[in-house]
Amino acid sequence: MTSGPGRRRFLTHLLSLGALGASPRGARAASGAAPDDPVASTLSRLLGHPESAVVVGRAYLRLAPDARDPARLVDLLSASCDGLALDADLDTLRPRLGWRIRQDFAEGRVVDVDGWRLSLTEARLCGLAALLLPR
Amino acid sequence: MLIDGRTIPSGHTLQTDVCIVGAGAAGLALATELAGQRFRVLLLESGGLDSDGETQGLYDGSAVGLPYYPLAAARLRYFGGSTNHWSGLCWPLTDADFEYRDWIPYSGWPFAKTAIVPYYKRALAVVQLEHDEWAPEFWAEPDKPVLPLTGGRMVTVVRQRAWPDGHRLLFGQVYRDRVVQASNVTACLHSNALRIDTNDSGQRVTRIQAATLAGNRFSIAAKRYVLASGGIENARLLLLSTATQPAGVGNQHGLVGRFFLEHPHCVAAIVRPSNPYLPIRLYQYHRVKGTLMSAGLGLTEAVRRRERLVSVSLDLEPIYEELYARAWASSGMASLRRMLTRLRRGDLPEDIGEHLGNVAGDLDDVAVSAYAKVRFGNDYPLDHLKVIATLDPAPNPESRITLGTDLDQLGQRRVKLDWRLSHIDKRSVRRTVELLATELGQAGLGRLQILIDDPPTSWPADLVGAWHHMGTTRMSHDPRLGVVDANCRVHGVSNLFVAGSSVFPTAGSGTPTLLLVALALRLAEHLKAQLR
């Protein structure tokens, strides 16, 4: 069981996921250093709280060491969105990912990260954020 | 009529037709239903009309097994019984609760829900609830909608609270006059049943021995006897009655006291809503159509069958954003609320100076609360939701009441409670919140953190019971599986009956009071037919 302060911190980090599924909770600006990688750039704009997504992503990568390859994660995420490139424009990407995440839940493609039940797609997005975004 | 048992001479025998032991929800429902009949009813009550410490101390006992409340605090021993601290929660069992389910050992009632439905309807009148409506759509309003869970795994379930006129329903107060005025009913206060005497074969009760804390001892001889003294004391009295039956009356198969059931609950999950204004007001207590009600969530019966789970109901407790929650809880706001309440009644609190000081000292919190009220009305932004799981545990013969070695003030052995749960109970809580996580994720409503271990090996530290004591004289057609039959008659004893939740063979997904009242009304009909 996650301890109180740990749970609280993780709750905050999960704010990052709001930008994907439903209404964002006052999305903040992306982290200061603009990454050169177009996927990283998309991620930092896609995620309401990229720094929090990084924390969730690190926890996910500890659970799934084979997901530590960014290229593989990009391929998996792209494949789960019918081949849509991850550097596509946000207006296209966001609903597609949101739909994919809901489908993950419906189809049981979920993963438990620090007790939080997440869709595999959002866990992979956070994992990718942990690998690509500046610290 | 009311009499005081302390005035009855020692050695005297009271003659009656029906002796009911205990004036709680079951005993009072039964007695008032028998009021006006041609036969006499004696209602034996340990306490007086109000609580007193010495009588309440007769409820002391010990608990081993899962941690439990002090036994003298978990029930009340005076006129009205534990309804004197009853929260009024009413929620009928489902059809499935009455059925045998092959994945739940010892499940199933000796009759289907249809047999109890007419009495459920009458029980609603006893607890003064107006609406026999349990579909969430009946209660939902535009600003209090049913949560749009679309996966088909969960349903919204309705609970009503018996709080007529904004106050708790106290059976002892509401039904006292009816007992006093009934010419055929006598309530004998301050009188404790000590022992049930039977004939030599044990097939017929001949009298109940009683005593008061003042020291006099007397007996009651009746045609029919009904134990209605609660889910623990019913078993205790049977176990104490060893004069002709060494294991206790009705205990020829060693079942009396076994299968103790509770409705345990714990915080099983945390939900972070995607939208801080997630509309959950239907799921919080509020008054609608004249009734205090709320809703919870539970798995559909089809899912529960497929997953082979016991029933788990989920309540959502909102935790608001810290700024507003802290401001609302400040002493300045508490003082302001206190003053406003008194002002509405046309006066002011005596310590108004202190309250004004609190408001002045917490002006920032008062300002935040005022802003929140204007900005959000009653829908403060949510930080997260606590998911409180209450389960209908699998009947477990090792969960039981026995007699300890300590004696009470009357020289009676006190009870020892060994409350236990089963692996299927933990697995069911874990799986139910997993499926809630799935539903919330699929609907885009939020994410959920599960607080039950995987695999579920231990219970959260906050696991507690609900003061629902059930199962210790369980009902079954088969004397090897139950203490009483479908008519609540003790197997093998022709004139001894049990009323109350101790006869429940399963706890059920609903709450016990409405059902035990329904069963008491059904038993009253049975007794009327027998004594006509």
mmCIF file of N, CA, C and O in Angstrom, chain B residues 182-258:
data_model
loop_
_atom_site.group_PDB
_atom_site.id
_atom_site.type_symbol
_atom_site.label_atom_id
_atom_site.label_comp_id
_atom_site.label_asym_id
_atom_site.label_seq_id
_atom_site.Cartn_x
_atom_site.Cartn_y
_atom_site.Cartn_z
ATOM 1 N N ALA B 182 -51.739 -0.466 24.243
ATOM 2 C CA ALA B 182 -52.321 -1.751 23.816
ATOM 3 C C ALA B 182 -52.759 -2.544 25.050
ATOM 4 O O ALA B 182 -51.961 -2.806 25.943
ATOM 5 N N SER B 183 -54.027 -2.924 25.071
ATOM 6 C CA SER B 183 -54.544 -3.602 26.269
ATOM 7 C C SER B 183 -53.970 -5.001 26.426
ATOM 8 O O SER B 183 -53.965 -5.543 27.527
ATOM 9 N N ASN B 184 -53.474 -5.585 25.343
ATOM 10 C CA ASN B 184 -52.973 -6.961 25.449
ATOM 11 C C ASN B 184 -51.446 -7.032 25.535
ATOM 12 O O ASN B 184 -50.880 -8.110 25.521
ATOM 13 N N VAL B 185 -50.783 -5.866 25.556
ATOM 14 C CA VAL B 185 -49.316 -5.871 25.577
ATOM 15 C C VAL B 185 -48.814 -5.262 26.883
ATOM 16 O O VAL B 185 -49.273 -4.183 27.288
ATOM 17 N N THR B 186 -47.900 -5.963 27.534
ATOM 18 C CA THR B 186 -47.258 -5.437 28.736
ATOM 19 C C THR B 186 -45.751 -5.420 28.502
ATOM 20 O O THR B 186 -45.165 -6.444 28.148
ATOM 21 N N ALA B 187 -45.165 -4.253 28.661
ATOM 22 C CA ALA B 187 -43.698 -4.164 28.582
ATOM 23 C C ALA B 187 -43.156 -4.186 30.002
ATOM 24 O O ALA B 187 -43.546 -3.360 30.826
ATOM 25 N N CYS B 188 -42.298 -5.141 30.271
ATOM 26 C CA CYS B 188 -41.735 -5.316 31.605
ATOM 27 C C CYS B 188 -40.278 -4.844 31.560
ATOM 28 O O CYS B 188 -39.417 -5.510 30.984
ATOM 29 N N LEU B 189 -40.044 -3.660 32.146
ATOM 30 C CA LEU B 189 -38.725 -3.036 32.035
ATOM 31 C C LEU B 189 -37.786 -3.542 33.130
ATOM 32 O O LEU B 189 -38.207 -4.140 34.111
ATOM 33 N N HIS B 190 -36.494 -3.278 32.936
ATOM 34 C CA HIS B 190 -35.453 -3.619 33.911
ATOM 35 C C HIS B 190 -35.408 -5.115 34.207
ATOM 36 O O HIS B 190 -35.030 -5.522 35.301
ATOM 37 N N SER B 191 -35.779 -5.907 33.205
ATOM 38 C CA SER B 191 -35.898 -7.354 33.436
ATOM 39 C C SER B 191 -35.035 -8.110 32.428
ATOM 40 O O SER B 191 -35.240 -7.984 31.213
ATOM 41 N N ASN B 192 -34.089 -8.884 32.950
ATOM 42 C CA ASN B 192 -33.122 -9.568 32.097
ATOM 43 C C ASN B 192 -33.424 -11.051 32.010
ATOM 44 O O ASN B 192 -33.556 -11.722 33.045
ATOM 45 N N ALA B 193 -33.540 -11.551 30.773
ATOM 46 C CA ALA B 193 -33.696 -12.998 30.606
ATOM 47 C C ALA B 193 -32.361 -13.661 30.941
ATOM 48 O O ALA B 193 -31.311 -13.262 30.418
ATOM 49 N N LEU B 194 -32.418 -14.649 31.830
ATOM 50 C CA LEU B 194 -31.187 -15.330 32.244
ATOM 51 C C LEU B 194 -31.027 -16.677 31.569
ATOM 52 O O LEU B 194 -29.907 -17.098 31.258
ATOM 53 N N ARG B 195 -32.160 -17.370 31.377
ATOM 54 C CA ARG B 195 -32.060 -18.756 30.960
ATOM 55 C C ARG B 195 -33.408 -19.180 30.391
ATOM 56 O O ARG B 195 -34.464 -18.728 30.846
ATOM 57 N N ILE B 196 -33.330 -20.057 29.409
ATOM 58 C CA ILE B 196 -34.554 -20.639 28.834
ATOM 59 C C ILE B 196 -34.671 -22.059 29.390
ATOM 60 O O ILE B 196 -33.755 -22.870 29.205
ATOM 61 N N ASP B 197 -35.770 -22.339 30.057
ATOM 62 C CA ASP B 197 -35.986 -23.694 30.576
ATOM 63 C C ASP B 197 -36.859 -24.472 29.600
ATOM 64 O O ASP B 197 -37.830 -23.929 29.049
ATOM 65 N N THR B 198 -36.521 -25.727 29.414
ATOM 66 C CA THR B 198 -37.327 -26.585 28.530
ATOM 67 C C THR B 198 -37.786 -27.813 29.299
ATOM 68 O O THR B 198 -37.310 -28.088 30.411
ATOM 69 N N ASN B 199 -38.682 -28.550 28.663
ATOM 70 C CA ASN B 199 -39.009 -29.848 29.235
ATOM 71 C C ASN B 199 -37.803 -30.781 29.055
ATOM 72 O O ASN B 199 -36.801 -30.402 28.424
ATOM 73 N N ASP B 200 -37.891 -31.984 29.602
ATOM 74 C CA ASP B 200 -36.718 -32.863 29.615
ATOM 75 C C ASP B 200 -36.210 -33.198 28.219
ATOM 76 O O ASP B 200 -35.008 -33.349 28.003
ATOM 77 N N SER B 201 -37.140 -33.315 27.282
ATOM 78 C CA SER B 201 -36.706 -33.667 25.922
ATOM 79 C C SER B 201 -36.115 -32.467 25.194
ATOM 80 O O SER B 201 -35.509 -32.622 24.125
ATOM 81 N N GLY B 202 -36.298 -31.303 25.742
ATOM 82 C CA GLY B 202 -35.783 -30.096 25.098
ATOM 83 C C GLY B 202 -36.636 -29.631 23.939
ATOM 84 O O GLY B 202 -36.261 -28.709 23.218
ATOM 85 N N GLN B 203 -37.812 -30.230 23.773
ATOM 86 C CA GLN B 203 -38.620 -29.910 22.595
ATOM 87 C C GLN B 203 -39.641 -28.804 22.853
ATOM 88 O O GLN B 203 -40.335 -28.385 21.934
ATOM 89 N N ARG B 204 -39.728 -28.380 24.104
ATOM 90 C CA ARG B 204 -40.713 -27.340 24.408
ATOM 91 C C ARG B 204 -40.172 -26.452 25.522
ATOM 92 O O ARG B 204 -39.703 -26.942 26.549
ATOM 93 N N VAL B 205 -40.258 -25.149 25.319
ATOM 94 C CA VAL B 205 -39.839 -24.215 26.372
ATOM 95 C C VAL B 205 -40.938 -24.148 27.419
ATOM 96 O O VAL B 205 -42.130 -24.030 27.083
ATOM 97 N N THR B 206 -40.544 -24.232 28.661
ATOM 98 C CA THR B 206 -41.540 -24.182 29.739
ATOM 99 C C THR B 206 -41.577 -22.810 30.408
ATOM 100 O O THR B 206 -42.613 -22.374 30.893
ATOM 101 N N ARG B 207 -40.451 -22.141 30.474
ATOM 102 C CA ARG B 207 -40.433 -20.797 31.056
ATOM 103 C C ARG B 207 -39.093 -20.124 30.754
ATOM 104 O O ARG B 207 -38.123 -20.777 30.363
ATOM 105 N N ILE B 208 -39.093 -18.831 30.957
ATOM 106 C CA ILE B 208 -37.845 -18.063 30.885
ATOM 107 C C ILE B 208 -37.568 -17.505 32.272
ATOM 108 O O ILE B 208 -38.460 -16.923 32.904
ATOM 109 N N GLN B 209 -36.380 -17.744 32.751
ATOM 110 C CA GLN B 209 -35.987 -17.221 34.053
ATOM 111 C C GLN B 209 -35.438 -15.807 33.851
ATOM 112 O O GLN B 209 -34.667 -15.562 32.918
ATOM 113 N N ALA B 210 -35.860 -14.913 34.730
ATOM 114 C CA ALA B 210 -35.452 -13.509 34.581
ATOM 115 C C ALA B 210 -34.982 -12.942 35.912
ATOM 116 O O ALA B 210 -35.291 -13.490 36.982
ATOM 117 N N ALA B 211 -34.233 -11.866 35.828
ATOM 118 C CA ALA B 211 -33.744 -11.215 37.050
ATOM 119 C C ALA B 211 -33.565 -9.733 36.775
ATOM 120 O O ALA B 211 -33.429 -9.302 35.620
ATOM 121 N N THR B 212 -33.559 -8.962 37.823
ATOM 122 C CA THR B 212 -33.258 -7.534 37.689
ATOM 123 C C THR B 212 -31.963 -7.239 38.434
ATOM 124 O O THR B 212 -31.513 -8.033 39.269
ATOM 125 N N LEU B 213 -31.403 -6.112 38.148
ATOM 126 C CA LEU B 213 -30.167 -5.727 38.846
ATOM 127 C C LEU B 213 -30.443 -5.358 40.304
ATOM 128 O O LEU B 213 -29.517 -5.218 41.095
ATOM 129 N N ALA B 214 -31.740 -5.209 40.663
ATOM 130 C CA ALA B 214 -32.089 -4.965 42.059
ATOM 131 C C ALA B 214 -32.023 -6.254 42.876
ATOM 132 O O ALA B 214 -32.074 -6.212 44.106
ATOM 133 N N GLY B 215 -31.972 -7.402 42.190
ATOM 134 C CA GLY B 215 -31.775 -8.660 42.896
ATOM 135 C C GLY B 215 -32.943 -9.619 42.854
ATOM 136 O O GLY B 215 -32.774 -10.806 43.162
ATOM 137 N N ASN B 216 -34.147 -9.156 42.488
ATOM 138 C CA ASN B 216 -35.275 -10.102 42.462
ATOM 139 C C ASN B 216 -35.219 -10.969 41.205
ATOM 140 O O ASN B 216 -34.748 -10.535 40.143
ATOM 141 N N ARG B 217 -35.696 -12.190 41.365
ATOM 142 C CA ARG B 217 -35.706 -13.143 40.256
ATOM 143 C C ARG B 217 -37.111 -13.702 40.096
ATOM 144 O O ARG B 217 -37.770 -14.020 41.084
ATOM 145 N N PHE B 218 -37.549 -13.795 38.865
ATOM 146 C CA PHE B 218 -38.901 -14.305 38.607
ATOM 147 C C PHE B 218 -38.867 -15.053 37.282
ATOM 148 O O PHE B 218 -37.803 -15.200 36.664
ATOM 149 N N SER B 219 -39.999 -15.543 36.845
ATOM 150 C CA SER B 219 -40.021 -16.281 35.583
ATOM 151 C C SER B 219 -41.248 -15.892 34.766
ATOM 152 O O SER B 219 -42.195 -15.274 35.284
ATOM 153 N N ILE B 220 -41.197 -16.255 33.515
ATOM 154 C CA ILE B 220 -42.304 -15.987 32.605
ATOM 155 C C ILE B 220 -42.693 -17.310 31.956
ATOM 156 O O ILE B 220 -41.833 -18.009 31.400
ATOM 157 N N ALA B 221 -43.959 -17.626 32.033
ATOM 158 C CA ALA B 221 -44.471 -18.827 31.371
ATOM 159 C C ALA B 221 -45.401 -18.387 30.251
ATOM 160 O O ALA B 221 -46.313 -17.581 30.481
ATOM 161 N N ALA B 222 -45.137 -18.888 29.049
ATOM 162 C CA ALA B 222 -45.902 -18.444 27.881
ATOM 163 C C ALA B 222 -46.192 -19.621 26.964
ATOM 164 O O ALA B 222 -45.630 -20.708 27.125
ATOM 165 N N LYS B 223 -47.073 -19.361 26.016
ATOM 166 C CA LYS B 223 -47.313 -20.396 24.992
ATOM 167 C C LYS B 223 -46.231 -20.341 23.912
ATOM 168 O O LYS B 223 -45.821 -21.359 23.366
ATOM 169 N N ARG B 224 -45.820 -19.131 23.604
ATOM 170 C CA ARG B 224 -44.773 -18.947 22.589
ATOM 171 C C ARG B 224 -43.728 -17.978 23.144
ATOM 172 O O ARG B 224 -44.083 -17.016 23.842
ATOM 173 N N TYR B 225 -42.482 -18.226 22.762
ATOM 174 C CA TYR B 225 -41.381 -17.368 23.204
ATOM 175 C C TYR B 225 -40.634 -16.871 21.962
ATOM 176 O O TYR B 225 -40.369 -17.652 21.037
ATOM 177 N N VAL B 226 -40.286 -15.610 21.980
ATOM 178 C CA VAL B 226 -39.536 -15.042 20.855
ATOM 179 C C VAL B 226 -38.305 -14.321 21.409
ATOM 180 O O VAL B 226 -38.441 -13.388 22.224
ATOM 181 N N LEU B 227 -37.137 -14.746 20.978
ATOM 182 C CA LEU B 227 -35.909 -14.042 21.359
ATOM 183 C C LEU B 227 -35.692 -12.910 20.364
ATOM 184 O O LEU B 227 -35.584 -13.149 19.161
ATOM 185 N N ALA B 228 -35.620 -11.695 20.857
ATOM 186 C CA ALA B 228 -35.441 -10.528 19.978
ATOM 187 C C ALA B 228 -34.448 -9.572 20.631
ATOM 188 O O ALA B 228 -34.664 -8.365 20.686
ATOM 189 N N SER B 229 -33.361 -10.145 21.121
ATOM 190 C CA SER B 229 -32.444 -9.318 21.910
ATOM 191 C C SER B 229 -31.141 -9.000 21.179
ATOM 192 O O SER B 229 -30.151 -8.621 21.811
ATOM 193 N N GLY B 230 -31.147 -9.170 19.859
ATOM 194 C CA GLY B 230 -29.983 -8.728 19.098
ATOM 195 C C GLY B 230 -29.134 -9.883 18.596
ATOM 196 O O GLY B 230 -29.245 -11.024 19.056
ATOM 197 N N GLY B 231 -28.285 -9.562 17.626
ATOM 198 C CA GLY B 231 -27.516 -10.578 16.916
ATOM 199 C C GLY B 231 -26.467 -11.274 17.750
ATOM 200 O O GLY B 231 -25.965 -12.333 17.369
ATOM 201 N N ILE B 232 -26.139 -10.726 18.897
ATOM 202 C CA ILE B 232 -25.172 -11.372 19.792
ATOM 203 C C ILE B 232 -25.898 -11.999 20.977
ATOM 204 O O ILE B 232 -25.659 -13.153 21.342
ATOM 205 N N GLU B 233 -26.824 -11.248 21.575
ATOM 206 C CA GLU B 233 -27.472 -11.735 22.793
ATOM 207 C C GLU B 233 -28.411 -12.906 22.542
ATOM 208 O O GLU B 233 -28.593 -13.754 23.426
ATOM 209 N N ASN B 234 -29.049 -12.979 21.367
ATOM 210 C CA ASN B 234 -29.899 -14.136 21.091
ATOM 211 C C ASN B 234 -29.090 -15.422 21.222
ATOM 212 O O ASN B 234 -29.515 -16.387 21.863
ATOM 213 N N ALA B 235 -27.916 -15.421 20.625
ATOM 214 C CA ALA B 235 -27.058 -16.615 20.694
ATOM 215 C C ALA B 235 -26.587 -16.840 22.126
ATOM 216 O O ALA B 235 -26.545 -17.977 22.619
ATOM 217 N N ARG B 236 -26.240 -15.748 22.787
ATOM 218 C CA ARG B 236 -25.747 -15.882 24.166
ATOM 219 C C ARG B 236 -26.793 -16.551 25.055
ATOM 220 O O ARG B 236 -26.466 -17.457 25.839
ATOM 221 N N LEU B 237 -28.054 -16.114 24.943
ATOM 222 C CA LEU B 237 -29.095 -16.659 25.811
ATOM 223 C C LEU B 237 -29.317 -18.148 25.526
ATOM 224 O O LEU B 237 -29.506 -18.944 26.458
ATOM 225 N N LEU B 238 -29.270 -18.519 24.257
ATOM 226 C CA LEU B 238 -29.416 -19.945 23.922
ATOM 227 C C LEU B 238 -28.247 -20.746 24.500
ATOM 228 O O LEU B 238 -28.434 -21.836 25.057
ATOM 229 N N LEU B 239 -27.043 -20.209 24.395
ATOM 230 C CA LEU B 239 -25.862 -20.922 24.897
ATOM 231 C C LEU B 239 -25.867 -21.008 26.424
ATOM 232 O O LEU B 239 -25.332 -21.960 27.004
ATOM 233 N N LEU B 240 -26.455 -20.002 27.063
ATOM 234 C CA LEU B 240 -26.503 -19.995 28.531
ATOM 235 C C LEU B 240 -27.539 -20.979 29.078
ATOM 236 O O LEU B 240 -27.522 -21.296 30.270
ATOM 237 N N SER B 241 -28.428 -21.456 28.208
ATOM 238 C CA SER B 241 -29.564 -22.266 28.664
ATOM 239 C C SER B 241 -29.217 -23.746 28.591
ATOM 240 O O SER B 241 -29.598 -24.461 27.655
ATOM 241 N N THR B 242 -28.496 -24.221 29.598
ATOM 242 C CA THR B 242 -27.925 -25.568 29.557
ATOM 243 C C THR B 242 -28.568 -26.521 30.562
ATOM 244 O O THR B 242 -28.069 -27.627 30.760
ATOM 245 N N ALA B 243 -29.653 -26.101 31.182
ATOM 246 C CA ALA B 243 -30.232 -26.937 32.247
ATOM 247 C C ALA B 243 -30.621 -28.320 31.731
ATOM 248 O O ALA B 243 -30.342 -29.332 32.367
ATOM 249 N N THR B 244 -31.274 -28.366 30.589
ATOM 250 C CA THR B 244 -31.655 -29.673 30.037
ATOM 251 C C THR B 244 -30.886 -30.000 28.760
ATOM 252 O O THR B 244 -30.837 -31.156 28.345
ATOM 253 N N GLN B 245 -30.298 -29.003 28.149
ATOM 254 C CA GLN B 245 -29.539 -29.214 26.911
ATOM 255 C C GLN B 245 -28.102 -28.755 27.174
ATOM 256 O O GLN B 245 -27.826 -27.547 27.155
ATOM 257 N N PRO B 246 -27.188 -29.669 27.432
ATOM 258 C CA PRO B 246 -25.841 -29.276 27.876
ATOM 259 C C PRO B 246 -25.123 -28.307 26.935
ATOM 260 O O PRO B 246 -24.340 -27.481 27.389
ATOM 261 N N ALA B 247 -25.396 -28.393 25.633
ATOM 262 C CA ALA B 247 -24.727 -27.492 24.689
ATOM 263 C C ALA B 247 -25.498 -26.193 24.503
ATOM 264 O O ALA B 247 -25.020 -25.289 23.808
ATOM 265 N N GLY B 248 -26.670 -26.098 25.136
ATOM 266 C CA GLY B 248 -27.513 -24.926 24.953
ATOM 267 C C GLY B 248 -28.737 -25.268 24.124
ATOM 268 O O GLY B 248 -28.704 -26.193 23.294
ATOM 269 N N VAL B 249 -29.796 -24.509 24.346
ATOM 270 C CA VAL B 249 -31.050 -24.765 23.616
ATOM 271 C C VAL B 249 -30.848 -24.464 22.125
ATOM 272 O O VAL B 249 -30.261 -23.438 21.765
ATOM 273 N N GLY B 250 -31.320 -25.360 21.292
ATOM 274 C CA GLY B 250 -31.223 -25.164 19.843
ATOM 275 C C GLY B 250 -29.841 -25.421 19.278
ATOM 276 O O GLY B 250 -29.593 -25.197 18.092
ATOM 277 N N ASN B 251 -28.953 -25.939 20.124
ATOM 278 C CA ASN B 251 -27.550 -26.063 19.701
ATOM 279 C C ASN B 251 -27.143 -27.517 19.490
ATOM 280 O O ASN B 251 -25.987 -27.874 19.664
ATOM 281 N N GLN B 252 -28.095 -28.336 19.104
ATOM 282 C CA GLN B 252 -27.784 -29.760 18.954
ATOM 283 C C GLN B 252 -26.766 -30.032 17.860
ATOM 284 O O GLN B 252 -26.120 -31.083 17.859
ATOM 285 N N HIS B 253 -26.606 -29.100 16.939
ATOM 286 C CA HIS B 253 -25.600 -29.282 15.883
ATOM 287 C C HIS B 253 -24.444 -28.290 16.029
ATOM 288 O O HIS B 253 -23.678 -28.080 15.085
ATOM 289 N N GLY B 254 -24.335 -27.692 17.186
ATOM 290 C CA GLY B 254 -23.194 -26.808 17.449
ATOM 291 C C GLY B 254 -23.186 -25.536 16.610
ATOM 292 O O GLY B 254 -22.123 -24.943 16.378
ATOM 293 N N LEU B 255 -24.365 -25.102 16.160
ATOM 294 C CA LEU B 255 -24.407 -23.943 15.253
ATOM 295 C C LEU B 255 -24.659 -22.618 15.969
ATOM 296 O O LEU B 255 -24.378 -21.550 15.404
ATOM 297 N N VAL B 256 -25.218 -22.675 17.161
ATOM 298 C CA VAL B 256 -25.573 -21.417 17.830
ATOM 299 C C VAL B 256 -24.305 -20.599 18.082
ATOM 300 O O VAL B 256 -23.332 -21.090 18.663
ATOM 301 N N GLY B 257 -24.317 -19.375 17.641
ATOM 302 C CA GLY B 257 -23.169 -18.486 17.806
ATOM 303 C C GLY B 257 -22.220 -18.490 16.623
ATOM 304 O O GLY B 257 -21.427 -17.563 16.453
ATOM 305 N N ARG B 258 -22.288 -19.537 15.804
ATOM 306 C CA ARG B 258 -21.411 -19.568 14.618
ATOM 307 C C ARG B 258 -21.965 -18.661 13.520
ATOM 308 O O ARG B 258 -23.072 -18.183 13.602
#
